[in-house]
Coordinates of C-alpha atoms and ligand atoms in Angstrom, one line a residue:
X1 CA 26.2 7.2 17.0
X2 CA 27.5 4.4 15.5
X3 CA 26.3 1.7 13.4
X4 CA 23.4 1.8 11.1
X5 CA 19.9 3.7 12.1
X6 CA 17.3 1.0 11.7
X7 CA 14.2 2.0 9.5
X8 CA 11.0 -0.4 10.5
X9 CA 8.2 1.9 9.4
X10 CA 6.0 1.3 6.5
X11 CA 7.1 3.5 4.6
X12 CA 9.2 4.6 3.3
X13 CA 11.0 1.3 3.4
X14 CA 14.2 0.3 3.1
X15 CA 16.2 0.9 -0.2
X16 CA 18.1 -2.0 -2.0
X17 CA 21.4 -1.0 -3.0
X18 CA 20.9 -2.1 -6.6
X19 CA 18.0 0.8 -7.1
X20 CA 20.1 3.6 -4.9
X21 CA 22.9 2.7 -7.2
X22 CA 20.5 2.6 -10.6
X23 CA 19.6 6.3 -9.5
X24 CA 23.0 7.7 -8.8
X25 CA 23.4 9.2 -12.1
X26 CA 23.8 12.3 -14.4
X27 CA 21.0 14.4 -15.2
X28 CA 19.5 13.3 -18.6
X29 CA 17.2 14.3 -21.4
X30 CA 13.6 13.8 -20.7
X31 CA 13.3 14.6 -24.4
X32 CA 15.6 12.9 -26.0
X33 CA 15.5 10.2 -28.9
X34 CA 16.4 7.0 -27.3
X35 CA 14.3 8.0 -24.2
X36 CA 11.3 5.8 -25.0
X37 CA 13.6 3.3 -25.3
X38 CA 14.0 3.0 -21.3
X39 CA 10.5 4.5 -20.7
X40 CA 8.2 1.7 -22.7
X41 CA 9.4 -0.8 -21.5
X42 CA 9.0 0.5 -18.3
X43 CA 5.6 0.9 -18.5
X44 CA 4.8 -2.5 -19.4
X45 CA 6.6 -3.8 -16.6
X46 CA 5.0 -2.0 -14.2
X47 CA 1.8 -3.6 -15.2
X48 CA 3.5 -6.8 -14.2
X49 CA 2.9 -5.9 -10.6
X50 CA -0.2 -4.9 -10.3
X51 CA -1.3 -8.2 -12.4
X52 CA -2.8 -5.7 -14.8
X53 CA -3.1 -6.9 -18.7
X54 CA -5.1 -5.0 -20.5
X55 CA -5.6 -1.6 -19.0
X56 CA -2.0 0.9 -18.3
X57 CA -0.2 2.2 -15.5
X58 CA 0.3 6.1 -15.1
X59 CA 3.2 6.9 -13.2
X60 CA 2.8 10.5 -11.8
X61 CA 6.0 12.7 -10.3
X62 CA 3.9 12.4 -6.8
X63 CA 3.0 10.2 -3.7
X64 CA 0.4 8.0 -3.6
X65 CA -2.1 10.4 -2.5
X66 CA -1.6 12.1 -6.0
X67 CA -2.4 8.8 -7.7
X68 CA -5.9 8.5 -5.2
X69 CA -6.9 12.4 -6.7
X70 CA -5.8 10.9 -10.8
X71 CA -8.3 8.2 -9.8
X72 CA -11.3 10.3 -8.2
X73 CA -10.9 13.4 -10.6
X74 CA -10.3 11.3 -14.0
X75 CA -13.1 8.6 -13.2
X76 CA -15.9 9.9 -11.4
X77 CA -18.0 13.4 -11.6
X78 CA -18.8 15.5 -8.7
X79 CA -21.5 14.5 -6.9
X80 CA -21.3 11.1 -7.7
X81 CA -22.5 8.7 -4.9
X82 CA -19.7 6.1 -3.9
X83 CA -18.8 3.6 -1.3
X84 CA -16.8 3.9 0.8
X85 CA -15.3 2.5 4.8
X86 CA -13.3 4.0 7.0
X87 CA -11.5 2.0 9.7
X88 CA -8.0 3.8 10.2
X89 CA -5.9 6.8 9.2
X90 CA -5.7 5.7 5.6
X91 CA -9.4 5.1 4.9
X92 CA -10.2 7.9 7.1
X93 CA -8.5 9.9 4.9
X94 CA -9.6 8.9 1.7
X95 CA -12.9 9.8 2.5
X96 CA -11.8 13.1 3.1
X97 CA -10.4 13.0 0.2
X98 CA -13.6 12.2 -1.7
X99 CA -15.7 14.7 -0.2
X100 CA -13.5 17.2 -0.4
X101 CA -13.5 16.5 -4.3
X102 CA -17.9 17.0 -4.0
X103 CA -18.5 13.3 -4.4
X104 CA -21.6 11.6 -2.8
X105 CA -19.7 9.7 -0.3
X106 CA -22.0 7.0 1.7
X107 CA -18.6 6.1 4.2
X108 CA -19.4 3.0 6.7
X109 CA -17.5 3.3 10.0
X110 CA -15.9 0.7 11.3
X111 CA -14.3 -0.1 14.3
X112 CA -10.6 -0.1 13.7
X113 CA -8.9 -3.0 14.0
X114 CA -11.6 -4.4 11.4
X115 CA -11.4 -4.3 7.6
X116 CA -13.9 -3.7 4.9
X117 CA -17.5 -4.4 5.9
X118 CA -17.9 -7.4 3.2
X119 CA -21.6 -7.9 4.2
X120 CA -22.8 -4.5 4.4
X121 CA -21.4 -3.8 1.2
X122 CA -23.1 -6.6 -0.4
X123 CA -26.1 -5.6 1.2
X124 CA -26.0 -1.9 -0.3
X125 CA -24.9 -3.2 -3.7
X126 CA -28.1 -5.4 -3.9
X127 CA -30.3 -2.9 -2.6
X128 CA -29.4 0.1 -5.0
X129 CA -31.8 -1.2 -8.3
X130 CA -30.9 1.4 -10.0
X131 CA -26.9 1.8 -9.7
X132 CA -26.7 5.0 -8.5
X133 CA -23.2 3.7 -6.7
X134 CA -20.5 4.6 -9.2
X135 CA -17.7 3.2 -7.6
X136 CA -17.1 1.2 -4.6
X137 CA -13.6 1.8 -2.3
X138 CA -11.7 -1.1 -0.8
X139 CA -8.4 -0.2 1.3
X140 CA -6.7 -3.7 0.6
X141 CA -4.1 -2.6 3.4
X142 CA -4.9 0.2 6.0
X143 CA -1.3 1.0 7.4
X144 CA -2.4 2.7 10.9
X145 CA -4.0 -0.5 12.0
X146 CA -2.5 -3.3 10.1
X147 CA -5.5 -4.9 8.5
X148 CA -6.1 -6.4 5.1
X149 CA -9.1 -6.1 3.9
X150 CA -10.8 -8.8 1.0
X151 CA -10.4 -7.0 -2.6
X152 CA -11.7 -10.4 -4.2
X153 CA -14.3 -10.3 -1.7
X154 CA -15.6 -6.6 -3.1
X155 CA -15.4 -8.4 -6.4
X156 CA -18.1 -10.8 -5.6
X157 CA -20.3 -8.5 -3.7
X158 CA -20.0 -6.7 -6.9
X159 CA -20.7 -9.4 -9.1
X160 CA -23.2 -10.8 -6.5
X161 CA -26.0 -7.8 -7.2
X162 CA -24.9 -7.7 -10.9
X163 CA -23.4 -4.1 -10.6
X164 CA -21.9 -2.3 -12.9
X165 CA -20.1 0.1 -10.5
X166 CA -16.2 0.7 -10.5
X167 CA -14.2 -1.3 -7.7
X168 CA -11.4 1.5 -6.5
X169 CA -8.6 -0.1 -4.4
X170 CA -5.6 1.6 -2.1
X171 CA -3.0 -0.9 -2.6
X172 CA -0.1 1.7 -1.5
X173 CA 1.2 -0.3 1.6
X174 CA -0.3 -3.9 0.1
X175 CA 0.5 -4.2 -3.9
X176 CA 4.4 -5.5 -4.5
X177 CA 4.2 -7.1 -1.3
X178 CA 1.0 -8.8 -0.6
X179 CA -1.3 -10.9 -3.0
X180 CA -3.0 -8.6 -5.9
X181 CA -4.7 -9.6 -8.9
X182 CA -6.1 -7.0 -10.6
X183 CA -7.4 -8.1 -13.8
X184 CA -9.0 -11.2 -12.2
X185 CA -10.3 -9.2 -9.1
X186 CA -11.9 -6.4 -12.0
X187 CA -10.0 -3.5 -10.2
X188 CA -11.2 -0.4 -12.1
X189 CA -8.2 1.7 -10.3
X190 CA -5.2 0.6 -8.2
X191 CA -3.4 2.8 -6.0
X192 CA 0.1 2.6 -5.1
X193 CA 3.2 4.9 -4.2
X194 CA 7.4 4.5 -4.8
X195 CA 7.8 4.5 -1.0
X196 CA 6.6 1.3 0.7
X197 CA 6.6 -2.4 -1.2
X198 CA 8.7 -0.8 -4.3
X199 CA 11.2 -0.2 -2.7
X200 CA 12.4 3.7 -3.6
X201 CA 11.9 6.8 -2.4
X202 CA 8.5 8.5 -2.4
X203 CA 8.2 10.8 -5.6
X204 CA 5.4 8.4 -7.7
X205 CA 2.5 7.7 -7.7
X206 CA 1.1 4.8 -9.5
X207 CA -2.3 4.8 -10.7
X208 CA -3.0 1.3 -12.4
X209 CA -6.3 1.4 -13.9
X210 CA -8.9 -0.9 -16.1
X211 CA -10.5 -0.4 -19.7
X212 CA -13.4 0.4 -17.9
X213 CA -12.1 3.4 -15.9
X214 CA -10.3 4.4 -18.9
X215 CA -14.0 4.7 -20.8
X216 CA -15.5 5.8 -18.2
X217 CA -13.4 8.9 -17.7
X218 CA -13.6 9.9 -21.3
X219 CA -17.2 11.3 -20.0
X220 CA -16.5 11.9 -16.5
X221 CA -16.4 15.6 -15.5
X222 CA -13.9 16.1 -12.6
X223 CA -11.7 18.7 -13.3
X224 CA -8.1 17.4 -13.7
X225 CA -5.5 19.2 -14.9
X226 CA -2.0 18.2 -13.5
X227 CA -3.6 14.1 -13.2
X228 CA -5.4 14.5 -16.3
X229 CA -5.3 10.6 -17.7
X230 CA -5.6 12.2 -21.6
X231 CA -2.5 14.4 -21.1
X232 CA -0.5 11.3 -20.0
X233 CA -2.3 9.1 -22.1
X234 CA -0.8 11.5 -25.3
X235 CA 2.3 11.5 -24.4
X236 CA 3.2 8.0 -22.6
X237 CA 1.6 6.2 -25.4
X238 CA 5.3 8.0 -27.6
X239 CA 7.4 7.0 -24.6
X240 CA 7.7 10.7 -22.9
X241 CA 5.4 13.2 -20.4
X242 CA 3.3 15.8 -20.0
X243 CA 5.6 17.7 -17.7
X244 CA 9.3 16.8 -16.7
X245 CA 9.3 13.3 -14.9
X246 CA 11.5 12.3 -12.1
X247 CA 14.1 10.5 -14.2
X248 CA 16.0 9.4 -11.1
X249 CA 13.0 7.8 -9.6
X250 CA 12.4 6.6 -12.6
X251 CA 15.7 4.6 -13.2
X252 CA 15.2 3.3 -9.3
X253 CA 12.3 1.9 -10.6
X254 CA 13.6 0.1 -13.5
X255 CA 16.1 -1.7 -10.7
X256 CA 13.6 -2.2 -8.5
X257 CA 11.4 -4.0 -11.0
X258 CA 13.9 -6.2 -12.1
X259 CA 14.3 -7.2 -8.6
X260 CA 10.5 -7.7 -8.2
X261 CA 10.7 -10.2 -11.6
X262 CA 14.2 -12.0 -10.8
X263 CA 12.4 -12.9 -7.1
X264 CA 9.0 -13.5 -8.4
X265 CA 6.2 -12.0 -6.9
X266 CA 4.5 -15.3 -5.4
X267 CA 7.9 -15.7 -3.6
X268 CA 7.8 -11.9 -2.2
X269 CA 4.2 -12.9 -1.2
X270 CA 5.7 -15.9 0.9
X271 CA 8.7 -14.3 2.2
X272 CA 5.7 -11.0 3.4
X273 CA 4.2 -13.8 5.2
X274 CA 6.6 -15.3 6.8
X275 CA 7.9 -12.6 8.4
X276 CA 4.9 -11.1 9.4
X277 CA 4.2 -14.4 11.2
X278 CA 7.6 -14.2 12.8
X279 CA 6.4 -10.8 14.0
X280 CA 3.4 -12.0 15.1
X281 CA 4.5 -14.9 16.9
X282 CA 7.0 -12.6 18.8
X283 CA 4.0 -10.4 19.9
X284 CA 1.9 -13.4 21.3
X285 CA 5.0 -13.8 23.2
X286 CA 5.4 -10.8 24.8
X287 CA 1.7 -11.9 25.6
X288 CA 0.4 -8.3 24.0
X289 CA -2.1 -7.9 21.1
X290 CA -2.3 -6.6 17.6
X291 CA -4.4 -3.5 17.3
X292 CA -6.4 -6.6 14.0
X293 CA -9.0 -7.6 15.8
X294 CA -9.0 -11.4 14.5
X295 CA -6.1 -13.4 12.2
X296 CA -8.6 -12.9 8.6
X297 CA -7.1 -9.2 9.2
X298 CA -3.6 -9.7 9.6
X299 CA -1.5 -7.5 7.0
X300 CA 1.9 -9.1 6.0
X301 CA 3.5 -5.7 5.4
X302 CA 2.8 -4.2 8.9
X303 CA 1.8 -5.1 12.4
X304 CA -0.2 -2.3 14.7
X305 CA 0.9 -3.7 18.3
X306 CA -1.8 -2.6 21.1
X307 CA 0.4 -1.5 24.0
X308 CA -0.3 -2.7 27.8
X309 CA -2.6 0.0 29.9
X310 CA -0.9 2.9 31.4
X311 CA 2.1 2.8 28.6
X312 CA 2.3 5.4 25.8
X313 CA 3.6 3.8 22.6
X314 CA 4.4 7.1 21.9
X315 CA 6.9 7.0 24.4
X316 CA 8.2 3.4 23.1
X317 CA 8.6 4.8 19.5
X318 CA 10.6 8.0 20.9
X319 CA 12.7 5.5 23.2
X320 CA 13.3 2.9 20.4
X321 CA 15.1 5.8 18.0
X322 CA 16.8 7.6 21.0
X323 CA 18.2 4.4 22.7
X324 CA 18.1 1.8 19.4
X325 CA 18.6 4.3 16.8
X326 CA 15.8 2.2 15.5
X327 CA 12.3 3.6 13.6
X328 CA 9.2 2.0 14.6
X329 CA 5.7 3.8 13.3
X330 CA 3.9 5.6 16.1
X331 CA 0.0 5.1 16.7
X332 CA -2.1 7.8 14.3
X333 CA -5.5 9.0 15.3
X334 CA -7.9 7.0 17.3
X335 CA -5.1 4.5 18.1
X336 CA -2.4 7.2 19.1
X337 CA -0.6 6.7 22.4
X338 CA -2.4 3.1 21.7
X339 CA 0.0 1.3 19.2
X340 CA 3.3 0.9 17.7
X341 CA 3.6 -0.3 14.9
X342 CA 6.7 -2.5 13.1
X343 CA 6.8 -1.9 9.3
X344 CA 7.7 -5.1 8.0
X345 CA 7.7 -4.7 3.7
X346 CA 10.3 -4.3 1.2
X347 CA 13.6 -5.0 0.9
X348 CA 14.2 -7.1 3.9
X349 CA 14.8 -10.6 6.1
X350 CA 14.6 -12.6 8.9
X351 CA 17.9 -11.0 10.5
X352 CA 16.9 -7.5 9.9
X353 CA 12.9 -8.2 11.5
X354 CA 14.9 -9.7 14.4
X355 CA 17.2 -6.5 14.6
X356 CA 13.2 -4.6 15.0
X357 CA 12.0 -7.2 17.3
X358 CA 15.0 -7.0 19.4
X359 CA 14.8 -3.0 19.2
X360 CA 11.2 -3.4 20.2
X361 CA 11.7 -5.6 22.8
X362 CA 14.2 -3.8 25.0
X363 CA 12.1 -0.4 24.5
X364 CA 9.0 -2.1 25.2
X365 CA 11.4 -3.8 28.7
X366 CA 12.7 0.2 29.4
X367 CA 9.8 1.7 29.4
X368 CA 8.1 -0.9 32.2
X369 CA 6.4 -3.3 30.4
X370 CA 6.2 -7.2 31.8
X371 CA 7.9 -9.5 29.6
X372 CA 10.8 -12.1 29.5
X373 CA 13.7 -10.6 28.1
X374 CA 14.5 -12.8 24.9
X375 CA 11.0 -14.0 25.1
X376 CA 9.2 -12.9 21.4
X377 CA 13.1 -12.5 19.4
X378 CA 13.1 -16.3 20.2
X379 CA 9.6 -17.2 19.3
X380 CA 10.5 -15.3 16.0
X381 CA 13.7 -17.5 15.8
X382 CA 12.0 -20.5 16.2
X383 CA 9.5 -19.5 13.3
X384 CA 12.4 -18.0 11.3
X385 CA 14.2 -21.5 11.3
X386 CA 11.0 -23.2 10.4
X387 CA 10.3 -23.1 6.1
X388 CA 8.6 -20.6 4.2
X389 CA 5.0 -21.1 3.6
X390 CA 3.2 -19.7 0.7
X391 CA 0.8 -16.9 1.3
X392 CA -2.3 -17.8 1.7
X393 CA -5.1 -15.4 -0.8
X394 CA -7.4 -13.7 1.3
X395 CA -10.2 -15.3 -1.0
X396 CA -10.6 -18.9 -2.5
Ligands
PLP401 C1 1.3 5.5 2.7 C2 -0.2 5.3 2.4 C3 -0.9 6.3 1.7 C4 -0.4 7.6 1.4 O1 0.6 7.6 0.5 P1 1.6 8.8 0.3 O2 2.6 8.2 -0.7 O3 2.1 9.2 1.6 O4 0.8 9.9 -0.3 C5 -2.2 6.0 1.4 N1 -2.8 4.8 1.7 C6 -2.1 3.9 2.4 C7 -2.8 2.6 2.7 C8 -0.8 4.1 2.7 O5 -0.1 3.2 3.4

């Protein structure tokens, strides 16, 4: 078919030509001489984004679920009792993750659509005198439901019962595009992946972490081998790796930061938001509902849309890439057949949400659904033409 194929998943997202270009080029030495010259800067850069200024980044040759098993197996011991809550596919399957690794895992369910349960966190934190909680897990952006959940807000439940556990937060579909602060939200470990608000392909992992985690794993007992933070530790500190690093990725990612720094990451904040909104508006439109149950949940990098009774948003994504040559993310789990969902991070505008909207709304028209045509593109338009406001924190 002609034309461009449309890609409004999130993740992985769309690819500035600046970093495709960066990594179209010969195979080099990973252990060469002037090698740390590109790598250590690199490193500190990183650090940029995740608002981290005293701890490091490791960067492993892996997705983002790598960089969730550097965390658990580097940090924590088996059988150590955490916190956790599960409200989508994401959460959901970080907790499997944890137990799977033999940690103590007390995981709230919530009903999705919801976040992370502030109060009952704050509850169990002030109940547990004698700390037996070693770390507590925030998903700042659950993907399959779109909801953003309060990091700051685990913070001060934290700080609240004057707890010394370790605040662990999945940032993969949140942290380039939506408001983080990890040194001032005392983040112990940051997860994030290549794929979704940095723009590249998926092949790293990013695992920002604290001085505390870094202590704390220097007596931890997880078994770690290919994660191991001492191994990278060793070897990052002299500008190279334990093992042979994705150089290509890696050069993408020295593009893609400078991108992140010549924007400015409050202004990639705003432009998340104002699109989302545009997205949002277009939705109340079509008089249909996000899958984020109220507007403190509303994630600026993707929007879970609740399809009417009787449709299958299955059969809206399929439609959308047969008709539209267009991508939309399908509804996973409890909310399959439910939603669709519009992936709305990264390297993107106004025109190229519109080209989604537009993809979404003549699906959603095919495949019987009640709605003026033109009805949510415009509403979208009319907030499109409107100035950017700044994102607003999820905490004072
Ligand atoms: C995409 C995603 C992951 C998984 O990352 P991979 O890079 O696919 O391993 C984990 N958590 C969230 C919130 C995500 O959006």
């Amino acid at each position: 078919m002609a034309g461009f194929t449309h890609l409004f998943i999130p993740g992985p997202t769309n690819i500035p030509e600046q970093v495709r270009q960066a990594m179209n080029l010969p195979m080099e030495d990973m252990r060469a001489g002037s090698f740390p010259q590109f790598t250590l800067p690199l490193f500190e850069d990183i650090k940029k984004v995740f608002m981290n200024e005293t701890g490091r980044v490791f960067i492993f040759p892996s997705s983002g679920t790598g960089a969730w098993e550097s965390a658990m197996t580097n940090v924590l011991s088996p059988g150590d009792r955490v916190l956790m809550s599960r409200f989508g596919q994401f959460s959901h399957l970080w907790v499997d993750m944890a137990e799977r690794l033999g940690l103590d895992v007390d995981a709230i369910d919530c009903e999705w659509g919801t976040g992370v349960p502030l109060d009952l966190y704050a509850e169990k934190l002030q109940a547990d005198k004698a700390h037996r909680i070693k770390a507590i897990f925030c998903t700042q952006n659950e993907t399959a439901t779109g909801v953003t959940s309060d990091v700051a807000g685990c913070r001060a439940a934290l700080d609240a019962a004057n707890h010394p556990a370790l605040l662990f937060v999945d940032g993969v579909s949140s942290i380039g595009s939506i408001d983080f602060r990890q040194e001032e939200w005392g983040v112990d470990c940051a997860v994030s992946g290549s794929q979704k608000g940095f723009m590249l392909p998926a092949g790293l992992g990013f695992l920002s972490v604290s001085k505390k985690a870094l202590a704390a794993a220097k007596t931890a007992t997880g078994r770690r081998c290919f994660f191991s933070f001492e191994d990278m530790i060793k070897t990052n500190d002299t500008g190279y790796f334990p093992y042979t690093p994705a150089t290509q990725l890696l050069r993408g990612l020295r593009a893609s930061l400078d991108l992140i720094a010549e924007e400015g990451l409050e202004a990639i904040f705003a432009r998340h938001h104002h699109l989302a909104e545009g997205v949002r508006k277009a939705v109340g439109a079509w008089g249909l509902k996000l899958c984020a149950k109220e507007a403190k949940w509303h994630s600026d990098t993707v929007s879970a849309i609740l399809v009417p009774e009787g449709i299958d948003s299955g059969d809206v994504v399929k439609r959308a890439y047969q008709k539209y040559q267009t991508s939309l993310g399908g509804g996973l789990n409890k909310v399959a057949g439910k939603v669709f969902r519009i992936g709305h991070l990264g390297w993107l505008n106004e025109v190229m949400v519109l080209g989604s909207l537009s993809a979404a709304e003549m699906t959603l028209l095919d495949c019987g659904v009640k709605l003026a045509p033109g009805s949510g593109v415009g509403a979208a338009i009319e907030h499109f033409r409107g100035p950017q406001q700044p994102a607003i924190a999820k905490a004072a």
